[in-house]
PDB file of C-alpha atoms in Angstrom:
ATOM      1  CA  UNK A  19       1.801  37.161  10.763  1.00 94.00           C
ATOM      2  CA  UNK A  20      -1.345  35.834  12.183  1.00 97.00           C
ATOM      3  CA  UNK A  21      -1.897  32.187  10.919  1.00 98.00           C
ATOM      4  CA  UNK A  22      -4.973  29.556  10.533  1.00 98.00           C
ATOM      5  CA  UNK A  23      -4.049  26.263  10.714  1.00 97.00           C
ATOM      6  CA  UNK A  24      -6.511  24.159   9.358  1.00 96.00           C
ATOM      7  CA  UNK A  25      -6.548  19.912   9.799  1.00 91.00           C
ATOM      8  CA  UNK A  26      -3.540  20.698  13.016  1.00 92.00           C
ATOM      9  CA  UNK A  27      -4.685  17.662  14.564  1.00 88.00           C
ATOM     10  CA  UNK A  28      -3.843  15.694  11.520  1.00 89.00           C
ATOM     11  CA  UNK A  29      -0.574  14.345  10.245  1.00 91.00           C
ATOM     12  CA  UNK A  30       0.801  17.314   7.957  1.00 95.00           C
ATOM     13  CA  UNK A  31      -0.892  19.787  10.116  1.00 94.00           C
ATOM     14  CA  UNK A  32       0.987  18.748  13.318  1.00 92.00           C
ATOM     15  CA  UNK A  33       4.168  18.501  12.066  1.00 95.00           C
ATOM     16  CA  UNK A  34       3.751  21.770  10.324  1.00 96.00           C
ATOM     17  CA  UNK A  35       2.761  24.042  13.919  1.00 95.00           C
ATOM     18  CA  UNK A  36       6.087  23.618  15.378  1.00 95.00           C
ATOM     19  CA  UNK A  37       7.406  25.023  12.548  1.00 96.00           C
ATOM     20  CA  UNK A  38       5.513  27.893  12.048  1.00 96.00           C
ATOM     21  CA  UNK A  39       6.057  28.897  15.918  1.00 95.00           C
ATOM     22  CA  UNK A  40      10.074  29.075  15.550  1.00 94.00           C
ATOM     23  CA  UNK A  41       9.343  31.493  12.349  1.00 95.00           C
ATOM     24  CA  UNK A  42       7.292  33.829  15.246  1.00 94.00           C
ATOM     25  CA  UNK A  43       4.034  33.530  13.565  1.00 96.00           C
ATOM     26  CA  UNK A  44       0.704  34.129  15.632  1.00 95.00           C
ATOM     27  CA  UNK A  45      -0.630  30.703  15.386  1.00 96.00           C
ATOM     28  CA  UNK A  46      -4.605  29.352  15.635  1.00 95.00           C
ATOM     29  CA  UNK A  47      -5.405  26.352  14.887  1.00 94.00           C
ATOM     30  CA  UNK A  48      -8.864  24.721  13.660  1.00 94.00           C
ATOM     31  CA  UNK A  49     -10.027  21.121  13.965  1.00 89.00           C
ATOM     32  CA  UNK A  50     -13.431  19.122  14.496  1.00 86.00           C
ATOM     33  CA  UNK A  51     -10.721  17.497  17.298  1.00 79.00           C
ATOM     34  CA  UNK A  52      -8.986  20.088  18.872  1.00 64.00           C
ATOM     35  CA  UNK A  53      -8.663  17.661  22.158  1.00 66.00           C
ATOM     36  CA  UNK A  54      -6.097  15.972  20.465  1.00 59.00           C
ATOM     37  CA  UNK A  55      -3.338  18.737  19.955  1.00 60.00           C
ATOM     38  CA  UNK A  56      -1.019  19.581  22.930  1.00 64.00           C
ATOM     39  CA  UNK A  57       0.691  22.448  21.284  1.00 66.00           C
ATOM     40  CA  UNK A  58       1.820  25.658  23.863  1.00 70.00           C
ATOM     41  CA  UNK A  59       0.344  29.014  22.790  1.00 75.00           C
ATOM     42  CA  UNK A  60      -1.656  27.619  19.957  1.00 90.00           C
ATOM     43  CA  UNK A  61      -5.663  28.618  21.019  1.00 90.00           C
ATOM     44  CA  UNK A  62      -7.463  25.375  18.420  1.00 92.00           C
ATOM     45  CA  UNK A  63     -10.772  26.498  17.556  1.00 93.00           C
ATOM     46  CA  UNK A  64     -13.645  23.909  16.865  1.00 92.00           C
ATOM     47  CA  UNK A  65     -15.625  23.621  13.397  1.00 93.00           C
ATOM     48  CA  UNK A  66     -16.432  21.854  10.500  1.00 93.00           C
ATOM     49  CA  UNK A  67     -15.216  23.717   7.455  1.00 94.00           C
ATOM     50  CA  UNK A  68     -17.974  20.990   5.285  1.00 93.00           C
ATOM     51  CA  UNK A  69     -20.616  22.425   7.328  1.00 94.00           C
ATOM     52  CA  UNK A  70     -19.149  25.878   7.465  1.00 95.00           C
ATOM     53  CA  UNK A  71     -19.593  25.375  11.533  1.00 96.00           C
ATOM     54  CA  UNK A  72     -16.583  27.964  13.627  1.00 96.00           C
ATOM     55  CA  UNK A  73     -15.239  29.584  10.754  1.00 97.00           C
ATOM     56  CA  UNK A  74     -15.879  33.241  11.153  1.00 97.00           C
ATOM     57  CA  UNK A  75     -14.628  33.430  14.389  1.00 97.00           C
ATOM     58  CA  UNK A  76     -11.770  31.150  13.278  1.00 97.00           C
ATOM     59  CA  UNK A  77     -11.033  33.254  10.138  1.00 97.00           C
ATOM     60  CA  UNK A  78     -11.328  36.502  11.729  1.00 97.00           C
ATOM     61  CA  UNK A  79      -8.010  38.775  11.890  1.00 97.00           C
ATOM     62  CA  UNK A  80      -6.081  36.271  10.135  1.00 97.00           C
ATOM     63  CA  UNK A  81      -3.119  36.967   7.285  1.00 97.00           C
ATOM     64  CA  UNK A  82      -2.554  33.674   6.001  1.00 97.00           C
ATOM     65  CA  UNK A  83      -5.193  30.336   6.099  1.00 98.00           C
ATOM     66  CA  UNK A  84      -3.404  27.019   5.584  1.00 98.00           C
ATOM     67  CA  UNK A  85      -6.437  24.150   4.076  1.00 97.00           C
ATOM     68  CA  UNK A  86      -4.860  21.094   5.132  1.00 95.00           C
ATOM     69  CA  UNK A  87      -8.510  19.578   4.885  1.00 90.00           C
ATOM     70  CA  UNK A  88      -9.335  15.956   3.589  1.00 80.00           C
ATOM     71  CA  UNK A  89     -12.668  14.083   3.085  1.00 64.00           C
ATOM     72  CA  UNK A  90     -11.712  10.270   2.488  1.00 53.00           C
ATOM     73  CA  UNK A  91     -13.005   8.814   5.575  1.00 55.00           C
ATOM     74  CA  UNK A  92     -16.028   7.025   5.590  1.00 49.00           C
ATOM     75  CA  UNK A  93     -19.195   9.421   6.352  1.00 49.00           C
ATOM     76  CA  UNK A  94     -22.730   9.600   6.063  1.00 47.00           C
ATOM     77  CA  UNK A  95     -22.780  12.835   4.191  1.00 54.00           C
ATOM     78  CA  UNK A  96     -22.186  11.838   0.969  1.00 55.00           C
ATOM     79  CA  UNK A  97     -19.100  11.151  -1.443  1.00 75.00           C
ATOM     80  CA  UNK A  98     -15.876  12.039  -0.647  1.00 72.00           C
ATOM     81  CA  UNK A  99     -15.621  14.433  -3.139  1.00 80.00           C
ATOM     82  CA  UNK A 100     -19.015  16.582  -2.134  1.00 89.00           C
ATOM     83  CA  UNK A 101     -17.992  16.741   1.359  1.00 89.00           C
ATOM     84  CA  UNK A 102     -14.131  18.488  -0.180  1.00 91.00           C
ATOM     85  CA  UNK A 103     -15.878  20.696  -2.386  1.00 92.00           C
ATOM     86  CA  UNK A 104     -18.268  21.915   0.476  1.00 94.00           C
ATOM     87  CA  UNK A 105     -15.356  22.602   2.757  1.00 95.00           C
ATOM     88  CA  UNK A 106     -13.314  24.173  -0.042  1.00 95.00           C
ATOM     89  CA  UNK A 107     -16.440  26.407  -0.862  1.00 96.00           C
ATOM     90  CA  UNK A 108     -17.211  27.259   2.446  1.00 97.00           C
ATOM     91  CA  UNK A 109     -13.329  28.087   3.210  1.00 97.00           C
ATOM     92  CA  UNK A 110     -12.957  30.083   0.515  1.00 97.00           C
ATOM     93  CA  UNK A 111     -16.103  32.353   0.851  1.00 97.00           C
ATOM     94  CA  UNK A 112     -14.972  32.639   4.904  1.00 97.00           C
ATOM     95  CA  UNK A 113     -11.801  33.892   4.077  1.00 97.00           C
ATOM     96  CA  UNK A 114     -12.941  36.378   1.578  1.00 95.00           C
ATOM     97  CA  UNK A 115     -15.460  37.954   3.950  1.00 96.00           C
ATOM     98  CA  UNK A 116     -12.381  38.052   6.415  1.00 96.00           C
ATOM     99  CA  UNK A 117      -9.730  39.662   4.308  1.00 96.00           C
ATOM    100  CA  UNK A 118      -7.354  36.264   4.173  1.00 96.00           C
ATOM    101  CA  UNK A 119      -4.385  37.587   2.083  1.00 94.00           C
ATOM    102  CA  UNK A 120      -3.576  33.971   0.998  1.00 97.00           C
ATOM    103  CA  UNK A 121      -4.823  30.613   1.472  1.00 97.00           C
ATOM    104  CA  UNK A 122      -2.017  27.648   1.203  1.00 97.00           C
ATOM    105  CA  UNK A 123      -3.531  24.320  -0.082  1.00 97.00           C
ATOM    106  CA  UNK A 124      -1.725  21.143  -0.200  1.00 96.00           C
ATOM    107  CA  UNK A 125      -3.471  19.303  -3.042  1.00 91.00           C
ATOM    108  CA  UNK A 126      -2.274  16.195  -5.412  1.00 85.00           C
ATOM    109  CA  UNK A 127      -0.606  16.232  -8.714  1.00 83.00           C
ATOM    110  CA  UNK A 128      -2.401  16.206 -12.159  1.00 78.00           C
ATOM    111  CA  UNK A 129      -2.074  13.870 -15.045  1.00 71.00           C
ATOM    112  CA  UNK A 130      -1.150  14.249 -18.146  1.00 65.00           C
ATOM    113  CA  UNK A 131      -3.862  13.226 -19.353  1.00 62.00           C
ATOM    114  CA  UNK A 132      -7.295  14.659 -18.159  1.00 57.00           C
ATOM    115  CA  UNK A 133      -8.109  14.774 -14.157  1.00 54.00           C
ATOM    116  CA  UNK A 134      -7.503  11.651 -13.570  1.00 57.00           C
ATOM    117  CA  UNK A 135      -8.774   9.492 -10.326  1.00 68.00           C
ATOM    118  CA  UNK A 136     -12.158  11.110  -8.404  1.00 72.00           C
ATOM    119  CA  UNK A 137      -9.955  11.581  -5.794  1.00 70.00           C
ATOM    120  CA  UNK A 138      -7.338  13.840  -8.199  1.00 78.00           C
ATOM    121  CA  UNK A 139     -10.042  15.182  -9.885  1.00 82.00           C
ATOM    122  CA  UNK A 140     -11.216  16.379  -5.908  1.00 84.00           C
ATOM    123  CA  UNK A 141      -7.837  17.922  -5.320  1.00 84.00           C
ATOM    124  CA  UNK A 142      -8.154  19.546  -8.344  1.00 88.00           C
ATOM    125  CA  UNK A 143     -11.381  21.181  -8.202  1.00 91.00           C
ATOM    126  CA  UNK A 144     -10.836  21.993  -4.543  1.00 93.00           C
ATOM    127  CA  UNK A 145      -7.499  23.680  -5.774  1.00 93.00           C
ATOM    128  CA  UNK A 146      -9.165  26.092  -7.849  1.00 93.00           C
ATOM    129  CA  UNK A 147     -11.734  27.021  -5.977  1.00 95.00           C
ATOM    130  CA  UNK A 148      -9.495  27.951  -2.815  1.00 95.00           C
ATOM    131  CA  UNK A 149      -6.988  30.030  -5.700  1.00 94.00           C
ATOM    132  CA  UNK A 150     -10.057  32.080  -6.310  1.00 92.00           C
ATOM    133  CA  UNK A 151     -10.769  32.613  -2.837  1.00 89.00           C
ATOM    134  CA  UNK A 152      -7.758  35.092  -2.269  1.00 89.00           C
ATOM    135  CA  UNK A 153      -5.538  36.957  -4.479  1.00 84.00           C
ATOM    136  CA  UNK A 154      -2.161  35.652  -3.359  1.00 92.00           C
ATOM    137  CA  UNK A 155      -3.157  31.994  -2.681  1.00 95.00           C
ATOM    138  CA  UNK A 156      -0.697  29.351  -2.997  1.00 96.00           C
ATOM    139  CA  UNK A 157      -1.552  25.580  -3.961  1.00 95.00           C
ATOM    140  CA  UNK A 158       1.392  22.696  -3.731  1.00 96.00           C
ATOM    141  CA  UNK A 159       0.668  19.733  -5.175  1.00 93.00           C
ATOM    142  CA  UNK A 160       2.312  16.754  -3.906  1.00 92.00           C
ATOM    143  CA  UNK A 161       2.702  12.739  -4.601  1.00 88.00           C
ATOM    144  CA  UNK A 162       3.080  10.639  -2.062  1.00 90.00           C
ATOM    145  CA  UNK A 163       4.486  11.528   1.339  1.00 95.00           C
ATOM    146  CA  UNK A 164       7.108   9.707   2.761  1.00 96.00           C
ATOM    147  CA  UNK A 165       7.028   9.642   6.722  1.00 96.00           C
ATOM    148  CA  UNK A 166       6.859   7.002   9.932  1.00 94.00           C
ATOM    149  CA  UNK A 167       2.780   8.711  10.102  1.00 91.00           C
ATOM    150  CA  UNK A 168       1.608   9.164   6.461  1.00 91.00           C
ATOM    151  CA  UNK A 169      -0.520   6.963   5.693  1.00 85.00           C
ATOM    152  CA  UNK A 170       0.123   6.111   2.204  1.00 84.00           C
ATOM    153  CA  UNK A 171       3.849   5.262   2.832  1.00 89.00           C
ATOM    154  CA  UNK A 172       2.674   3.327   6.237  1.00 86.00           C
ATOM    155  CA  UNK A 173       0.153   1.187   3.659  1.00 82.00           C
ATOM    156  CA  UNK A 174       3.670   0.358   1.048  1.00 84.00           C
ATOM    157  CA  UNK A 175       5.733  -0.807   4.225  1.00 86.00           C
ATOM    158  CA  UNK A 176       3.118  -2.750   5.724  1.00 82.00           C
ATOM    159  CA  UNK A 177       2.232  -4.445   2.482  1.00 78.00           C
ATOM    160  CA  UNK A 178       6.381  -5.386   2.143  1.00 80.00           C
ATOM    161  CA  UNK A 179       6.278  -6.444   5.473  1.00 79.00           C
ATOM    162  CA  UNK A 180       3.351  -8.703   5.794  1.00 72.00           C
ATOM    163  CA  UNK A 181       3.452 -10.521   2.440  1.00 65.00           C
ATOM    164  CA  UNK A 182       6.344 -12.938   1.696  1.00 63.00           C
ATOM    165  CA  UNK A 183       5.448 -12.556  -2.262  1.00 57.00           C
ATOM    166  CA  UNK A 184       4.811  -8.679  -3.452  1.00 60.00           C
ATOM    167  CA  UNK A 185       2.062  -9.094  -5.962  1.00 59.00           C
ATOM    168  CA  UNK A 186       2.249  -6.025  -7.914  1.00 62.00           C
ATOM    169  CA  UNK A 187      -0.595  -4.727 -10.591  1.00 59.00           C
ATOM    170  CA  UNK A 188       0.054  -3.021 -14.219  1.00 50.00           C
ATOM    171  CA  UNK A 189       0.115  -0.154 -12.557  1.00 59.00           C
ATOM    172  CA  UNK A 190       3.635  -0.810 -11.198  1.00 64.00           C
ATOM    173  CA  UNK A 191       4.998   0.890 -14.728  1.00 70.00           C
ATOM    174  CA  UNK A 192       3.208   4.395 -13.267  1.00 76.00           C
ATOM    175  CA  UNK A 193       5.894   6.969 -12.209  1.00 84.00           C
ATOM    176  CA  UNK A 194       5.824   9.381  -9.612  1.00 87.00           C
ATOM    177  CA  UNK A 195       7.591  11.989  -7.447  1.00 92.00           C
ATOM    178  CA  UNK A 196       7.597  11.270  -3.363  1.00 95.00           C
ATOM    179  CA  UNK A 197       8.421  13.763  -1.557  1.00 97.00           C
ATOM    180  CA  UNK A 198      10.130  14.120   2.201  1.00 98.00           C
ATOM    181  CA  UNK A 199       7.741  14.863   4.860  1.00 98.00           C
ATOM    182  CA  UNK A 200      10.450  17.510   6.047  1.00 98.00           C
ATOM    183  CA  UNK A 201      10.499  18.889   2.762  1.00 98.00           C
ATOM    184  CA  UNK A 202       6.830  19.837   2.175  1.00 98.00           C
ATOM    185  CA  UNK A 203       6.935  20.889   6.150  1.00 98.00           C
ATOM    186  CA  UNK A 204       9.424  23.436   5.175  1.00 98.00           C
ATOM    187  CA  UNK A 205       7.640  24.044   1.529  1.00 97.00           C
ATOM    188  CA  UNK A 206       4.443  24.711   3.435  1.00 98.00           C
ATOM    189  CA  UNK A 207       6.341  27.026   5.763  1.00 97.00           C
ATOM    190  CA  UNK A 208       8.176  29.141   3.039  1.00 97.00           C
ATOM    191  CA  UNK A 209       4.647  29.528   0.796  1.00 96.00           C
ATOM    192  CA  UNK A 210       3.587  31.245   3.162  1.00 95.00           C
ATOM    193  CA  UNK A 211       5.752  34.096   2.966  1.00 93.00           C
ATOM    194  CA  UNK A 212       7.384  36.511   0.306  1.00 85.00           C
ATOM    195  CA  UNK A 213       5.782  36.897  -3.216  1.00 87.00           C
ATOM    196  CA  UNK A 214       7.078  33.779  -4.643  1.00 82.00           C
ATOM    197  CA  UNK A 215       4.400  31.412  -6.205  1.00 84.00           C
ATOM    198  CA  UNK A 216       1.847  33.721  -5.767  1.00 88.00           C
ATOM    199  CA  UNK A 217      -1.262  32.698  -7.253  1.00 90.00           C
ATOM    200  CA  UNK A 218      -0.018  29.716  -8.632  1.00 90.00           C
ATOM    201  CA  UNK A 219       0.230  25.870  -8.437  1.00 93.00           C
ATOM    202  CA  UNK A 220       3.451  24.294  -7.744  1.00 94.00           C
ATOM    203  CA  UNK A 221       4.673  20.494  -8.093  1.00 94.00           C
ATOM    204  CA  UNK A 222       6.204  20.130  -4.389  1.00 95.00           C
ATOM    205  CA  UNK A 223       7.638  17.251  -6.121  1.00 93.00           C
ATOM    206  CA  UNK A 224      10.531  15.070  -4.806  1.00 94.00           C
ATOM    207  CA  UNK A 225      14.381  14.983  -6.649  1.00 94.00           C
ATOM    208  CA  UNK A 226      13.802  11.775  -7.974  1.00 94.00           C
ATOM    209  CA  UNK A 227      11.369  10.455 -10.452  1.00 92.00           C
ATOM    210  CA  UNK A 228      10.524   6.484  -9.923  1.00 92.00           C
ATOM    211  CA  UNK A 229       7.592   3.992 -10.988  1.00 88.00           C
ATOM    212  CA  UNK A 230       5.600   2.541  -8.650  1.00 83.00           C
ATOM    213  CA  UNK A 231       7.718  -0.550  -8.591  1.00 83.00           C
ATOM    214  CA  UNK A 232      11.237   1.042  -7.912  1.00 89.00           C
ATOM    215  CA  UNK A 233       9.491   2.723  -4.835  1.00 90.00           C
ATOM    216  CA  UNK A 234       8.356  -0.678  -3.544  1.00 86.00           C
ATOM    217  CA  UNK A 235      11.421  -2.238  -4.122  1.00 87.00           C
ATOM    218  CA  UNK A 236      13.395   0.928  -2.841  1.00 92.00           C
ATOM    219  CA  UNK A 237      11.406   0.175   0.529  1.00 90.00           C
ATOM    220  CA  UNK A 238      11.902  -3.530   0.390  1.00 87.00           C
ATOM    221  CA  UNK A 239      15.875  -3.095   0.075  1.00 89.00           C
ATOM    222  CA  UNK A 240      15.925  -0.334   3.254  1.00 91.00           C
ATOM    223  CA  UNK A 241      13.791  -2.587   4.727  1.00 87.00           C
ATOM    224  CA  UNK A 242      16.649  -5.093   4.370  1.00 80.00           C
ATOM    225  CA  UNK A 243      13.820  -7.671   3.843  1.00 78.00           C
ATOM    226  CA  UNK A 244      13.865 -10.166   0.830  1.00 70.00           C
ATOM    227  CA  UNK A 245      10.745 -10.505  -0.765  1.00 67.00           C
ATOM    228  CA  UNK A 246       9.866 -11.898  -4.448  1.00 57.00           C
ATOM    229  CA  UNK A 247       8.009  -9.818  -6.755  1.00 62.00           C
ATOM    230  CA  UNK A 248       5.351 -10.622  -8.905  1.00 54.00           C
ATOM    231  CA  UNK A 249       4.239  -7.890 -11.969  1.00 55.00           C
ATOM    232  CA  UNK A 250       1.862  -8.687 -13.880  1.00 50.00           C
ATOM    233  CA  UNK A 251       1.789  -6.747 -17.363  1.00 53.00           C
ATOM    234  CA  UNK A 252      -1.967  -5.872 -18.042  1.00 51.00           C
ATOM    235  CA  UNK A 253      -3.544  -6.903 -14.916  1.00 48.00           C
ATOM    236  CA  UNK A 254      -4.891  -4.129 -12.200  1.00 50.00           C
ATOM    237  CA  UNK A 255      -8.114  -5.116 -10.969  1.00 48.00           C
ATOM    238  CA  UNK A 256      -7.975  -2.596  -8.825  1.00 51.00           C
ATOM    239  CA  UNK A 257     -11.458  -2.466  -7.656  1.00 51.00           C
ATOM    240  CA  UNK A 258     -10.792  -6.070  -5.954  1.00 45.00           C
ATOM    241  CA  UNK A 259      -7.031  -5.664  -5.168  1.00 53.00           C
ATOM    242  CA  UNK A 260      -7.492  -2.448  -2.764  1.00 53.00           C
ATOM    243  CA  UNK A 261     -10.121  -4.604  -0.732  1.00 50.00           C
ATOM    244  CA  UNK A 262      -7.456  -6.750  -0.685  1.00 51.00           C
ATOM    245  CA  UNK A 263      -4.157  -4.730  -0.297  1.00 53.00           C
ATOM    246  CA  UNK A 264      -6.610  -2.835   2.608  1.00 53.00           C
ATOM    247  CA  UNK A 265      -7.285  -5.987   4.289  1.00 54.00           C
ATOM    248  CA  UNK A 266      -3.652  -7.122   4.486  1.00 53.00           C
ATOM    249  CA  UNK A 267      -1.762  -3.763   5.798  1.00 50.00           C
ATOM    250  CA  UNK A 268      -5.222  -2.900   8.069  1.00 59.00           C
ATOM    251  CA  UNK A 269      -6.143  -0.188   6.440  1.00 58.00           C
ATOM    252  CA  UNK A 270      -8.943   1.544   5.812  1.00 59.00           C
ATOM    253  CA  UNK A 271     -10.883   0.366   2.455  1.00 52.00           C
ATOM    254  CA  UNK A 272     -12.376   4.103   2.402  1.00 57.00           C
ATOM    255  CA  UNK A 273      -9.128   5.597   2.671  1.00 54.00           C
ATOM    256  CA  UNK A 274      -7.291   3.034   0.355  1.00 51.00           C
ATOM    257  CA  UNK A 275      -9.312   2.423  -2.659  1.00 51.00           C
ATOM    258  CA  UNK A 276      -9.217   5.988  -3.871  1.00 54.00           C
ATOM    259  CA  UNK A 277      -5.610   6.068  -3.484  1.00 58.00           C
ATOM    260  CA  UNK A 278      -5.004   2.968  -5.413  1.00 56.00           C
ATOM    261  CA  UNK A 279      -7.018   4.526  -8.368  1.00 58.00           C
ATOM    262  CA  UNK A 280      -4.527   7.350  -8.491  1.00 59.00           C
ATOM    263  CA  UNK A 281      -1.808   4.698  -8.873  1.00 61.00           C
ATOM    264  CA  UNK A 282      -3.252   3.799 -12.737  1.00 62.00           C
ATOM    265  CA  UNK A 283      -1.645   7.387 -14.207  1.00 64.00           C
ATOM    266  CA  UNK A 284       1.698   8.620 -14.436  1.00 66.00           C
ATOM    267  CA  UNK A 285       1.837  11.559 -11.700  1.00 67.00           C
ATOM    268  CA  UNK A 286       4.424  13.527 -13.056  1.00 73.00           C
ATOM    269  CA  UNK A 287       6.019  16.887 -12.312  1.00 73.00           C
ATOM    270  CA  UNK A 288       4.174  19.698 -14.874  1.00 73.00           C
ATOM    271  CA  UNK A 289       3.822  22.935 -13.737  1.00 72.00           C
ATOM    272  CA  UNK A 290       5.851  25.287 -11.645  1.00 83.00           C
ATOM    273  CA  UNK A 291       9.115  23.589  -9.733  1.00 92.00           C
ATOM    274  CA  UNK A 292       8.487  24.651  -5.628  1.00 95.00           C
ATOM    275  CA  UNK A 293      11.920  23.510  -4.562  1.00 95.00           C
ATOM    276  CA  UNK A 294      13.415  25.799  -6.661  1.00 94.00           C
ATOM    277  CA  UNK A 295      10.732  28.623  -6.651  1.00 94.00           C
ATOM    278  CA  UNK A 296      10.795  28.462  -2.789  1.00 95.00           C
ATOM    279  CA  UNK A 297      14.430  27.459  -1.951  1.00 95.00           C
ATOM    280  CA  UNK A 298      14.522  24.714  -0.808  1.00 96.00           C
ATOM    281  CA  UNK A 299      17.351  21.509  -0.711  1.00 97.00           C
ATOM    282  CA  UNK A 300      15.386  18.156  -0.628  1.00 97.00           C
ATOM    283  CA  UNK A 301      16.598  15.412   0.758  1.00 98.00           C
ATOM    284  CA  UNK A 302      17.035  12.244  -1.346  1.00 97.00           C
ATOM    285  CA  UNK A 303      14.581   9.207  -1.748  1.00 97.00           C
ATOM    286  CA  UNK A 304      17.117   6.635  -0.309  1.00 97.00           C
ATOM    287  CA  UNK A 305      17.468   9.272   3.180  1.00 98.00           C
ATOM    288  CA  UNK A 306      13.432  10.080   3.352  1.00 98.00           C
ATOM    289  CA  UNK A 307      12.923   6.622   3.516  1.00 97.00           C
ATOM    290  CA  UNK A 308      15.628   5.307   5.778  1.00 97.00           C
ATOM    291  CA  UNK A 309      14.332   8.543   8.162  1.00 97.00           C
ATOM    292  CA  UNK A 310      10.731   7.584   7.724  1.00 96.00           C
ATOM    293  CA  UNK A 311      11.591   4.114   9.121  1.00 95.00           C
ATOM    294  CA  UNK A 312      13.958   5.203  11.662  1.00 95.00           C
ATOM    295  CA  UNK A 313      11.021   7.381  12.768  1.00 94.00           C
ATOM    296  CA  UNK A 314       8.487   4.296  13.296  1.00 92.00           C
ATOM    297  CA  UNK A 315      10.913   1.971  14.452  1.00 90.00           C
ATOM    298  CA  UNK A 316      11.661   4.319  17.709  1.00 89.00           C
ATOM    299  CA  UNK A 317       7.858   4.087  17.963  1.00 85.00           C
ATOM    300  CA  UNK A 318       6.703   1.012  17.381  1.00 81.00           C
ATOM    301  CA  UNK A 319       8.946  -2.513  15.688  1.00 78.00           C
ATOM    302  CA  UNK A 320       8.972  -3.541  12.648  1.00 75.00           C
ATOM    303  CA  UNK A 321       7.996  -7.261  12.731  1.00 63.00           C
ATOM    304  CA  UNK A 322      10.031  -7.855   9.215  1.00 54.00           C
ATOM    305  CA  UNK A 323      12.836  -6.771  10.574  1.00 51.00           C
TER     306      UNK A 323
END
């Protein structure tokens, strides 16, 4: 098949190409950096899918579209959330005029309860609008991804690492899903394929079902780092403690604070199981993270260890 690769520069997107070269797919790529990827055969188109800049010619003759696009860096464009609707509305009506037979979007979970964070609520909206852009579209919604490169798991680790007592909001309580980065590589491989989740959302949830807390200490303990927690039962101040937590594992506030929102609700599994719809055997918490550190470690040390 002949497949776009949207956001290949970034982190999911460039560990997703290989992949979808030893299946034999026709791959293109599309990135506002398209200096930065180094893969053979793979011709990387430049555009802006917010401005709607390189995607006709980008679009054009292609079966499947993966959206791997995110707007949480700082810009001077407007909120987050505009610039992700733009780019999902601009994507969507691109790959309609082209005759895209499916788009794959890898989005974020939903609460329970309403749409939860902005930057949820973004995932969401961008979600549906990308599932009415082609028939057969596929969107996975995913937790947090643990790898040496994603950022949110890079944030936990540096925050173990760098503060001898783990001050840990309300929020702590919240449970959620991770997820392997080699799993949702191969779930993001597999959607696009076959008739399976067709025109649905999935949870590309992980096996096991932890609180914010347990994941900490899970990474503490691999780690093999002794640190003292501190929970504090009604307390988030989240506003002031993602500054703070940003600050500390030299992060990016923009990036950060939206993420920490998301941690205030229960991100649970609700909606259609991809593992099982797709086929596929994920790999444990315990072995995602000892990989994800393994991973870094051959890259760059660990100071607390």
């Amino acid at each position: 098949m002949n497949v776009l690769l949207t956001g290949i520069t970034g982190y999911i997107g460039s560990r997703l190409a290989p992949r979808l070269l030893a299946d034999g797919h026709s791959l293109r790529g599309f990135s506002r950096h398209p200096g930065a990827h180094r893969e053979d055969g793979v011709e990387v188109f430049t555009g802006d899918a917010v401005t709607g800049e390189g995607l006709e010619p980008a679009l054009d003759g292609i079966d499947v579209a993966y959206f791997l696009i995110h707007s949480m860096e700082a810009s001077s464009d407007g909120a987050f959330s505009v610039r992700e609707r733009a780019a999902a509305e601009n994507f969507a009506r691109a790959a309609g005029q082209a005759g895209v037979e499916r788009i794959v979007y890898l989005g974020g979970p939903v609460p329970a309860a309403g749409n939860g964070s902005p930057h949820l609520a973004s995932r969401l909206a961008v979600e549906r609008i990308l599932l009415e852009g082609a028939p057969g579209s596929v969107a996975l919604r995913a937790s947090i991804v643990i790898g040496a490169a994603s950022r949110p798991f890079r944030f936990l680790v540096r925050l173990v690492e760098r503060m001898p007592v783990l001050a840990v909001p309300a929020w702590r309580t919240h449970q959620t899903s991770p997820i392997d980065e080699r799993d949702i590589v191969e779930l993001l491989a597999r959607a696009a394929v076959g008739d399976a989740g067709c025109g649905q959302s999935l949870d590309a949830s992980g096996p096991e079902l932890v609180t914010y807390g347990e994941l900490i200490d899970r990474i503490r303990e691999l780690m093999l780092v002794g640190r003292v927690t501190v929970g504090f039962k009604r307390l988030t101040l989240t506003p002031i403690a993602s500054r703070l937590a940003a600050m500390i594992a030299g992060e990016d506030h923009q990036l950060i604070g939206p993420l920490m929102e998301s941690l205030e609700y229960d991100l649970l599994p609700g909606g259609g199981n991809a593992a099982e719809l797709l086929e596929v055997r994920l790999h444990s918490l315990d072995a995602a993270i000892e990989h994800a550190l393994r991973e870094w470690e051959a890259a760059e040390p660990l100071a607390a260890r």
